[in-house]
mmCIF file of C-alpha atoms in Angstrom:
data_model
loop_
_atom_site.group_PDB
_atom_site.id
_atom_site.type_symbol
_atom_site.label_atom_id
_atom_site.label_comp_id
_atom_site.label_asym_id
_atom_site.label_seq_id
_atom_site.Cartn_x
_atom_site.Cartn_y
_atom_site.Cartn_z
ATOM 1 C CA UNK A 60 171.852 -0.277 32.281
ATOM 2 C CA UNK A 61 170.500 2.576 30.148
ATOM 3 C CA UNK A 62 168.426 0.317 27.942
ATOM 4 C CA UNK A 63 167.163 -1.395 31.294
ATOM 5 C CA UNK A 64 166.297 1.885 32.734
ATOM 6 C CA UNK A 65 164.378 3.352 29.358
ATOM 7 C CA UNK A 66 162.446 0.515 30.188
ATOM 8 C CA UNK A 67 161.849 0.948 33.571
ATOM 9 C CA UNK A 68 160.334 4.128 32.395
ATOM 10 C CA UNK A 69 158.362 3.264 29.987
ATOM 11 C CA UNK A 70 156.702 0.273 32.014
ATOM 12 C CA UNK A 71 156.175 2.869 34.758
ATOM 13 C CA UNK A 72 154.023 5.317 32.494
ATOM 14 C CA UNK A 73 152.290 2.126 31.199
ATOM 15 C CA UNK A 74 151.424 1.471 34.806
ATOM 16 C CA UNK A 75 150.601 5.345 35.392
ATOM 17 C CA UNK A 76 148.582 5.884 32.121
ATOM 18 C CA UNK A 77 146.612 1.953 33.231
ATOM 19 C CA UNK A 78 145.613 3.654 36.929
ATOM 20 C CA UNK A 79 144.408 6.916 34.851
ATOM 21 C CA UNK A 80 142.384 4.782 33.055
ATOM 22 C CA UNK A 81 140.929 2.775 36.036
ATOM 23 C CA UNK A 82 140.429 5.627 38.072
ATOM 24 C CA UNK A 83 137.915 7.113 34.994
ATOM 25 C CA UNK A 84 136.018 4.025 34.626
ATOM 26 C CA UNK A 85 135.387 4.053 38.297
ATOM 27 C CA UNK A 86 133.843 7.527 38.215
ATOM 28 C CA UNK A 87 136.605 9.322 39.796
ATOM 29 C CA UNK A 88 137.969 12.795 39.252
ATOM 30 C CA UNK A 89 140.998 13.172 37.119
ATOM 31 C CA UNK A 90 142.814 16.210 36.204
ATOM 32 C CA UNK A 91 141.852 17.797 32.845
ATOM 33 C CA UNK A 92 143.997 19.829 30.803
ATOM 34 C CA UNK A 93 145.085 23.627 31.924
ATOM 35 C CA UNK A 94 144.839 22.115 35.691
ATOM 36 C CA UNK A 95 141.172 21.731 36.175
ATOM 37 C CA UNK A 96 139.157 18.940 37.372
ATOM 38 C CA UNK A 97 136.706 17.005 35.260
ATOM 39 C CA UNK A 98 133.771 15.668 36.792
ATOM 40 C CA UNK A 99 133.115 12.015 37.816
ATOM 41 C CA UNK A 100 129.984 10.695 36.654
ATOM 42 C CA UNK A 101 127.768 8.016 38.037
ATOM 43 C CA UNK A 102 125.195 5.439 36.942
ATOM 44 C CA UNK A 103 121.195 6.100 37.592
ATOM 45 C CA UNK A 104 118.100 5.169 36.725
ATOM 46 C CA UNK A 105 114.588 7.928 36.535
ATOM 47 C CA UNK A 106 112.275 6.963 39.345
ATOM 48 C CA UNK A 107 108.315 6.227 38.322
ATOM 49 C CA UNK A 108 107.676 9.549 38.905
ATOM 50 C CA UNK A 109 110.152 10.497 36.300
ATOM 51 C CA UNK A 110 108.816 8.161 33.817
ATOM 52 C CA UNK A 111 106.292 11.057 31.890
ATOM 53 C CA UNK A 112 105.217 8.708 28.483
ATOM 54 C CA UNK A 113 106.246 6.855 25.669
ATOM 55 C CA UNK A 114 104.939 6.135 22.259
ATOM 56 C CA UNK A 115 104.986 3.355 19.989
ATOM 57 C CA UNK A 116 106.216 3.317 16.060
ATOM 58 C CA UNK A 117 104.301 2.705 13.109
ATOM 59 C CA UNK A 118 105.935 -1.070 13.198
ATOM 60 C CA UNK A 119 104.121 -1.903 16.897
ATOM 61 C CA UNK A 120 108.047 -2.350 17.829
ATOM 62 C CA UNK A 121 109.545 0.725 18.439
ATOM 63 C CA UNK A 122 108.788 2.335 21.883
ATOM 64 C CA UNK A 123 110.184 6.208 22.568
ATOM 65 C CA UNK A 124 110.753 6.688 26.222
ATOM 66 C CA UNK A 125 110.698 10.363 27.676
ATOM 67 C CA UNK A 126 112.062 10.342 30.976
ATOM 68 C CA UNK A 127 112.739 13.156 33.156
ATOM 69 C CA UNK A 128 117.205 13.953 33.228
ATOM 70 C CA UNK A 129 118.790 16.261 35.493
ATOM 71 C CA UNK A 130 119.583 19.720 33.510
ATOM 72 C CA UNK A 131 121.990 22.854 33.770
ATOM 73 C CA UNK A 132 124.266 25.118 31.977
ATOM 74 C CA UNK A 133 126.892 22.295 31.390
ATOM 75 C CA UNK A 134 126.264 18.573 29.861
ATOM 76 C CA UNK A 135 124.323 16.820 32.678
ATOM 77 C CA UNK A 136 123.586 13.583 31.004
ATOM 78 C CA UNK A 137 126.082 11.092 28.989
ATOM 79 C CA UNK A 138 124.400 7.429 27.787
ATOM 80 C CA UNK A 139 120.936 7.760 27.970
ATOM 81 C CA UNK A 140 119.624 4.111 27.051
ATOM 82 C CA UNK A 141 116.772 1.848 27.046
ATOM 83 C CA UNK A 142 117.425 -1.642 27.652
ATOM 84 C CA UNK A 143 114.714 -4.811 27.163
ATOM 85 C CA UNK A 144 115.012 -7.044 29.870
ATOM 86 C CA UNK A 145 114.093 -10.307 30.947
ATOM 87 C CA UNK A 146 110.272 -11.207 29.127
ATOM 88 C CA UNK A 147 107.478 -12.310 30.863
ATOM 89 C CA UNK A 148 103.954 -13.454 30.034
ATOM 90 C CA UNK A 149 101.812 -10.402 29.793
ATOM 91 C CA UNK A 150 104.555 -7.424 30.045
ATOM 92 C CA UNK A 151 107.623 -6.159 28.105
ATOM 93 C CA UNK A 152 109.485 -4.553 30.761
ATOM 94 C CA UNK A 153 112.502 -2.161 29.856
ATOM 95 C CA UNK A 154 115.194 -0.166 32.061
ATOM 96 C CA UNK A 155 116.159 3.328 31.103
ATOM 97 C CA UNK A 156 119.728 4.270 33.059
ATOM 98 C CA UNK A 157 122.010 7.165 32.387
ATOM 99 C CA UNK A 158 124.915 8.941 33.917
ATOM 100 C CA UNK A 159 125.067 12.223 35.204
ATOM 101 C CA UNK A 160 127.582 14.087 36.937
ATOM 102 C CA UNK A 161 128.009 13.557 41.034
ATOM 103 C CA UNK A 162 129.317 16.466 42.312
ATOM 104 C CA UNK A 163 126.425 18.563 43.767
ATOM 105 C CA UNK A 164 128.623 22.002 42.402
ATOM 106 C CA UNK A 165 127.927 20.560 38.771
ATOM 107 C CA UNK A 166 125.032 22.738 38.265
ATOM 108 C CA UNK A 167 122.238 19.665 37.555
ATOM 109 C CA UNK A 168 120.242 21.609 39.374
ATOM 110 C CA UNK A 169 117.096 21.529 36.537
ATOM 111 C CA UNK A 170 115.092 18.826 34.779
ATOM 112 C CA UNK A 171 114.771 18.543 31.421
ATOM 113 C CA UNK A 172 112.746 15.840 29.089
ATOM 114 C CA UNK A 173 114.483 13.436 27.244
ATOM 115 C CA UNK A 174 114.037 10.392 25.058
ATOM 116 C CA UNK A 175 115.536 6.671 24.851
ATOM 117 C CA UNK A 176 114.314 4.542 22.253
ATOM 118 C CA UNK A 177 114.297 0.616 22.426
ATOM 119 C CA UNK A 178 112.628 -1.819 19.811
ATOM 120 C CA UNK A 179 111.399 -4.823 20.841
ATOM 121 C CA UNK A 180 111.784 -8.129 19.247
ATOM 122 C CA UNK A 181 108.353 -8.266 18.324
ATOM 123 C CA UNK A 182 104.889 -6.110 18.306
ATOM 124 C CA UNK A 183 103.859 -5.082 21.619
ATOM 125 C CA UNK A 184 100.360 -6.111 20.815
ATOM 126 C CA UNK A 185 97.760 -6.231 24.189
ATOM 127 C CA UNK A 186 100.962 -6.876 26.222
ATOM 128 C CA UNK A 187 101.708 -4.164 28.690
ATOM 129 C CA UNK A 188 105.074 -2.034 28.676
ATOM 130 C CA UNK A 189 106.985 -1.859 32.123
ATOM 131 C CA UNK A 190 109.412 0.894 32.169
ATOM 132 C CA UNK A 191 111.968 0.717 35.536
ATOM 133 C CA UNK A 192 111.328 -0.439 39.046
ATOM 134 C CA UNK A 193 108.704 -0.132 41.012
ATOM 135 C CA UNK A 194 107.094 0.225 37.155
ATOM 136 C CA UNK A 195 105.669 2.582 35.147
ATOM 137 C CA UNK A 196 103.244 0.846 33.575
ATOM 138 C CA UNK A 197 102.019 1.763 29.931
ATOM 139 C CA UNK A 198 99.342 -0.168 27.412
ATOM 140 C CA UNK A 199 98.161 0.281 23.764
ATOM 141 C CA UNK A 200 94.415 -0.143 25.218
ATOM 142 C CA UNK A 201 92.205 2.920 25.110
ATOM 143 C CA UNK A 202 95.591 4.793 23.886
ATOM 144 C CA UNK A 203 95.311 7.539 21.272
ATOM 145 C CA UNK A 204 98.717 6.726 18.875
ATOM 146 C CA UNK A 205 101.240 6.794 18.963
ATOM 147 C CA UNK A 206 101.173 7.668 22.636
ATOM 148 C CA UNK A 207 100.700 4.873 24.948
ATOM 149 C CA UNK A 208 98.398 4.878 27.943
ATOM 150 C CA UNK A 209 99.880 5.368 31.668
ATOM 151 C CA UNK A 210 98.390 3.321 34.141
ATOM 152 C CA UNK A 211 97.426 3.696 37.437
ATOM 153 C CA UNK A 212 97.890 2.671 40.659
ATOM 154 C CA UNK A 213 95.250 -0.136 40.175
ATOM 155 C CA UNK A 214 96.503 -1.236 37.112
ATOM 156 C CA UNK A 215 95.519 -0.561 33.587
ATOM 157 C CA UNK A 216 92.197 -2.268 33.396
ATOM 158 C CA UNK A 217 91.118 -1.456 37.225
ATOM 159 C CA UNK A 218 87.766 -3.215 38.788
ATOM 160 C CA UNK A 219 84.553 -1.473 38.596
ATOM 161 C CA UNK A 220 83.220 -0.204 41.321
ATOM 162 C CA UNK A 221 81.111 -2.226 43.028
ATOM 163 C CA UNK A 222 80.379 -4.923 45.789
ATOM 164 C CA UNK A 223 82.922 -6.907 44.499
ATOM 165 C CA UNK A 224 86.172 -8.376 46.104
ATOM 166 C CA UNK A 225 88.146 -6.217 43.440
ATOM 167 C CA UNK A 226 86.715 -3.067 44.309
ATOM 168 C CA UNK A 227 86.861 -3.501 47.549
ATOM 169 C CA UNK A 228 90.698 -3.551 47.342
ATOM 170 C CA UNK A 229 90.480 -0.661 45.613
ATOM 171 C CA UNK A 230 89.080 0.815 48.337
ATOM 172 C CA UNK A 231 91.422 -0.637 50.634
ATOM 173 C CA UNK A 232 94.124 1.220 48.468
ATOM 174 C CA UNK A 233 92.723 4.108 48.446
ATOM 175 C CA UNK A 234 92.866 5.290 52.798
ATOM 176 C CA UNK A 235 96.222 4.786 54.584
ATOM 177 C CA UNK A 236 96.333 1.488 56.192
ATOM 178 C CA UNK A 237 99.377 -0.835 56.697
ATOM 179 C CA UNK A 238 100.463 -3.451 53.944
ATOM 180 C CA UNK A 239 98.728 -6.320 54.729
ATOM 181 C CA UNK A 240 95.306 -4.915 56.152
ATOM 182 C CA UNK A 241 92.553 -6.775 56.436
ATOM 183 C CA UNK A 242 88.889 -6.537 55.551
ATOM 184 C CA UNK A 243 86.503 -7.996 58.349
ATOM 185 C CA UNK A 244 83.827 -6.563 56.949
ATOM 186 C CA UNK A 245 81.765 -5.159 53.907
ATOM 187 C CA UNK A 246 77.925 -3.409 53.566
ATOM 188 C CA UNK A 247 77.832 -2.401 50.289
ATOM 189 C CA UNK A 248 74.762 -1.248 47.932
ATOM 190 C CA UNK A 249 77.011 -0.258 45.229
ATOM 191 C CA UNK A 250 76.929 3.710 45.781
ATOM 192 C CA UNK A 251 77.915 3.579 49.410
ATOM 193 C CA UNK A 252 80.366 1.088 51.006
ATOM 194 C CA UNK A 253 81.163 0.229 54.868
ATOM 195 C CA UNK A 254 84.825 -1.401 55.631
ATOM 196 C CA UNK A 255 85.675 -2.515 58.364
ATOM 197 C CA UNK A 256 89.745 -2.773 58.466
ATOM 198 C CA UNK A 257 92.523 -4.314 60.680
ATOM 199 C CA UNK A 258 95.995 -4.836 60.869
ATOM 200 C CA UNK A 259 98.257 -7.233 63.101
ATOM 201 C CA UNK A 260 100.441 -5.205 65.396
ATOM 202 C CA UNK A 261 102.712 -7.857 66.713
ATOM 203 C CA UNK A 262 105.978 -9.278 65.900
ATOM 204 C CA UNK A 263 105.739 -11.411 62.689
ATOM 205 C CA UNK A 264 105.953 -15.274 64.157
ATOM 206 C CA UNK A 265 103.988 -18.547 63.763
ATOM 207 C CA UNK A 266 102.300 -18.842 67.390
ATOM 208 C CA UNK A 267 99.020 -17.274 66.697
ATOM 209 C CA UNK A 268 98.173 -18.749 70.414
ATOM 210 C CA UNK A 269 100.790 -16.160 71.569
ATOM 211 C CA UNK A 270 98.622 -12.469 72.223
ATOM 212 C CA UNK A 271 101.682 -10.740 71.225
ATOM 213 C CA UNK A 272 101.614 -12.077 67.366
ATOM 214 C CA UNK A 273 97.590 -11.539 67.089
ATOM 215 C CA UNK A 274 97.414 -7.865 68.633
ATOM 216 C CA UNK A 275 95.411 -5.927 66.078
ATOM 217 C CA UNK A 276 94.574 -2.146 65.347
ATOM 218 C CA UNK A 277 91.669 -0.770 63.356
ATOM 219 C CA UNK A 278 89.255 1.187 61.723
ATOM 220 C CA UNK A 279 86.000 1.594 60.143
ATOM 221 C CA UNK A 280 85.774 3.869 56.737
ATOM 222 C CA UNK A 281 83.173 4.849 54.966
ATOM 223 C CA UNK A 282 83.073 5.691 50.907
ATOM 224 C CA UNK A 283 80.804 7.005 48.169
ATOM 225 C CA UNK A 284 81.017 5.697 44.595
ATOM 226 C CA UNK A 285 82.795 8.315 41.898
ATOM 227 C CA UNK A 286 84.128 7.914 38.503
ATOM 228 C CA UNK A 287 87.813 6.795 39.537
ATOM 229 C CA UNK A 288 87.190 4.173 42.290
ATOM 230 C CA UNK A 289 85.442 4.018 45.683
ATOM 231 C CA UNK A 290 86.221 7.298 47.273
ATOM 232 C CA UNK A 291 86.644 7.350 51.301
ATOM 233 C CA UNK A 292 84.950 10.069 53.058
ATOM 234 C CA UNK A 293 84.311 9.473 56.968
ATOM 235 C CA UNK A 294 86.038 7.251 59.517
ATOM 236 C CA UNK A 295 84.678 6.478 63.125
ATOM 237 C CA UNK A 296 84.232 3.670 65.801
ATOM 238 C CA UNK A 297 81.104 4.417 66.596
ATOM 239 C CA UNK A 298 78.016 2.056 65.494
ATOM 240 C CA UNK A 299 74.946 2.983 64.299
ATOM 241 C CA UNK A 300 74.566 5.979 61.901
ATOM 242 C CA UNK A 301 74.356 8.890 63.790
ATOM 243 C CA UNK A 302 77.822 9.987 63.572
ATOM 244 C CA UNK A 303 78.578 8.830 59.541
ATOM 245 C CA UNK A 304 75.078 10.819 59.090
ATOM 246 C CA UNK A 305 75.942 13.697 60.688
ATOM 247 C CA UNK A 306 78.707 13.852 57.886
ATOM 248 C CA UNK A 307 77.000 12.933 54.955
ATOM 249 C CA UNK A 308 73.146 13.129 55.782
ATOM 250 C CA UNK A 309 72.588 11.353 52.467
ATOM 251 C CA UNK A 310 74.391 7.803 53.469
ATOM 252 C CA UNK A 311 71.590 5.163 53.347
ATOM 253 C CA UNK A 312 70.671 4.205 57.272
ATOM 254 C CA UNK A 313 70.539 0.457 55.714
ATOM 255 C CA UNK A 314 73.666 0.129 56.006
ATOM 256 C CA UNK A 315 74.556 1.579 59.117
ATOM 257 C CA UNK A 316 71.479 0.576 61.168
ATOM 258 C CA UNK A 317 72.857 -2.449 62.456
ATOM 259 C CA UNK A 318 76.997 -1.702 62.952
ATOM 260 C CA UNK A 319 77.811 -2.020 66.334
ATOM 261 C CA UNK A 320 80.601 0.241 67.835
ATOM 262 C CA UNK A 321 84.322 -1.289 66.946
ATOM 263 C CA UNK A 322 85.817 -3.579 69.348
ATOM 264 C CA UNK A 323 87.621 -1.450 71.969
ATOM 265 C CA UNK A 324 90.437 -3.669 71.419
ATOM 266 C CA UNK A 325 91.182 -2.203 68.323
ATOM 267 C CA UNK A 326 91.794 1.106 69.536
ATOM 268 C CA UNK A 327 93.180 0.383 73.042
ATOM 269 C CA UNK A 328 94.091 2.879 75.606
ATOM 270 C CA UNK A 329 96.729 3.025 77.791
ATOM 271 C CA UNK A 330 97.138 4.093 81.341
ATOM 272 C CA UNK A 331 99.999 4.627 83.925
ATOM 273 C CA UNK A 332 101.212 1.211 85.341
ATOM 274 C CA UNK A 333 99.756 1.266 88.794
ATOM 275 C CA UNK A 334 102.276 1.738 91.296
ATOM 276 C CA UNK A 335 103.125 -1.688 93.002
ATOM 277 C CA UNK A 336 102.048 -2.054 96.525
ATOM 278 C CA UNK A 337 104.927 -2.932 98.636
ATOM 279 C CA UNK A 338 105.071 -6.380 100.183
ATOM 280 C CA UNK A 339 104.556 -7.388 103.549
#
């Protein structure tokens, strides 16, 4: 009985040790010695936004990843990393995670930089490097080494600007329109540029003879050429150029001569619902 119960005991702290165990991998607290209460720490990833540069080695293989970590007076990150993932044509992409405390009272309340190396299993060449999702995209083109070049939002070799499908995305991009907007119409001479824009408003469904899945909304922007892109300075309904002229007296009347006010059914307005009559 007393050798049965010495091992009752001991497969009880096995059990008890197994749970502390357990309960640490899963990010929970456990008690620390002299009674106090070590922090739980939990799995993340920096945002785009938090994705500041990287550089690439003398080999073309080794990329240095600064990312922006949470920061404070005690150890804030544990396992900083970059990982390749999956290839694809024309991109290397890589995930940078970490783990950082999760109890608000830690005293992350900073950001410092910090790097994560990765090397790649071959030369990174003309390919671009995708760092996290949605990416931050970086290229060796027009980069001064060993720092790589962050893209923009249009990419790292974005269209001139010009009165070409391309750019006219750009400009698209560049006012705040819906996902999915459409252009019904361009007048471009290459300095100046006329869109006009709209949007479906309706439930998403196949029965385009059904008003409720073709109701649109709309607008009509105007934009000047500049270095970055087409740049949007004027919006109306109006036709004719007395109101985009009154803005910017130097937009060419060539192309606003002949615009005819916006369909009013892309701006509707709404009135009270007429009280019914009552029957006789």
């Amino acid at each position: 009985m007393r050798s049965g119960g010495k091992r009752g005991a001991a497969a009880a702290a096995l059990l008890c040790a197994l749970a502390v165990l357990l309960l640490g991998a899963c990010g929970t607290q456990v008690a620390a010695r002299g009674g106090t209460t070590a922090p739980s720490w939990t799995l993340g990833a920096p945002t785009r936004s938090q994705i500041t540069g990287a550089e690439l080695g003398a080999d073309g293989r080794t990329v240095t990843i600064a990312v922006d970590v949470p920061s404070g007076p005690k150890p804030c990150v544990r396992r900083l990393k970059a990982e390749l993932t999956e290839l694809v044509a024309d991109a290397v992409p890589v995930q940078v995670t970490f783990e950082s405390p999760e109890d608000p009272s830690s005293g992350c309340t900073k950001t410092a930089t910090a790097k994560a190396r990765v090397k790649l299993p071959e030369p990174l060449g003309n390919r671009e490097l995708a760092v996290g999702y949605p990416a931050a995209v970086f290229t060796a083109q027009g980069a001064k080494p060993p720092a790589l070049r962050l893209c923009g939002d249009l990419g790292c070799t974005p269209p001139a600007t010009g009165c070409t499908a391309d750019s006219y995305e750009q400009a698209v991009k560049a006012v705040d329109v819906p996902t999915h907007t459409y252009r019904d119409a361009e007048h471009c001479d290459g300095k100046w540029l006329v869109l006009d824009l709209s949007w479906r408003t309706g439930p998403a469904c196949g029965d385009q003879a059904d008003s409720a899945c073709t109701s649109r909304l709309g607008d009509r922007w105007f934009y000047r050429a500049e270095k970055p892109g087409w740049k949007p300075f004027f919006r109306t309904t109006e036709g004719g150029c007395r109101a985009v002229r009154d803005r910017e007296p130097a937009f060419p009347t060539a192309l606003c001569a002949s615009l005819e006010p916006l369909d009013p059914s892309l701006h509707p307005t709404y009135s009270p619902t007429p009280t019914a009559s009552p029957s006789s």
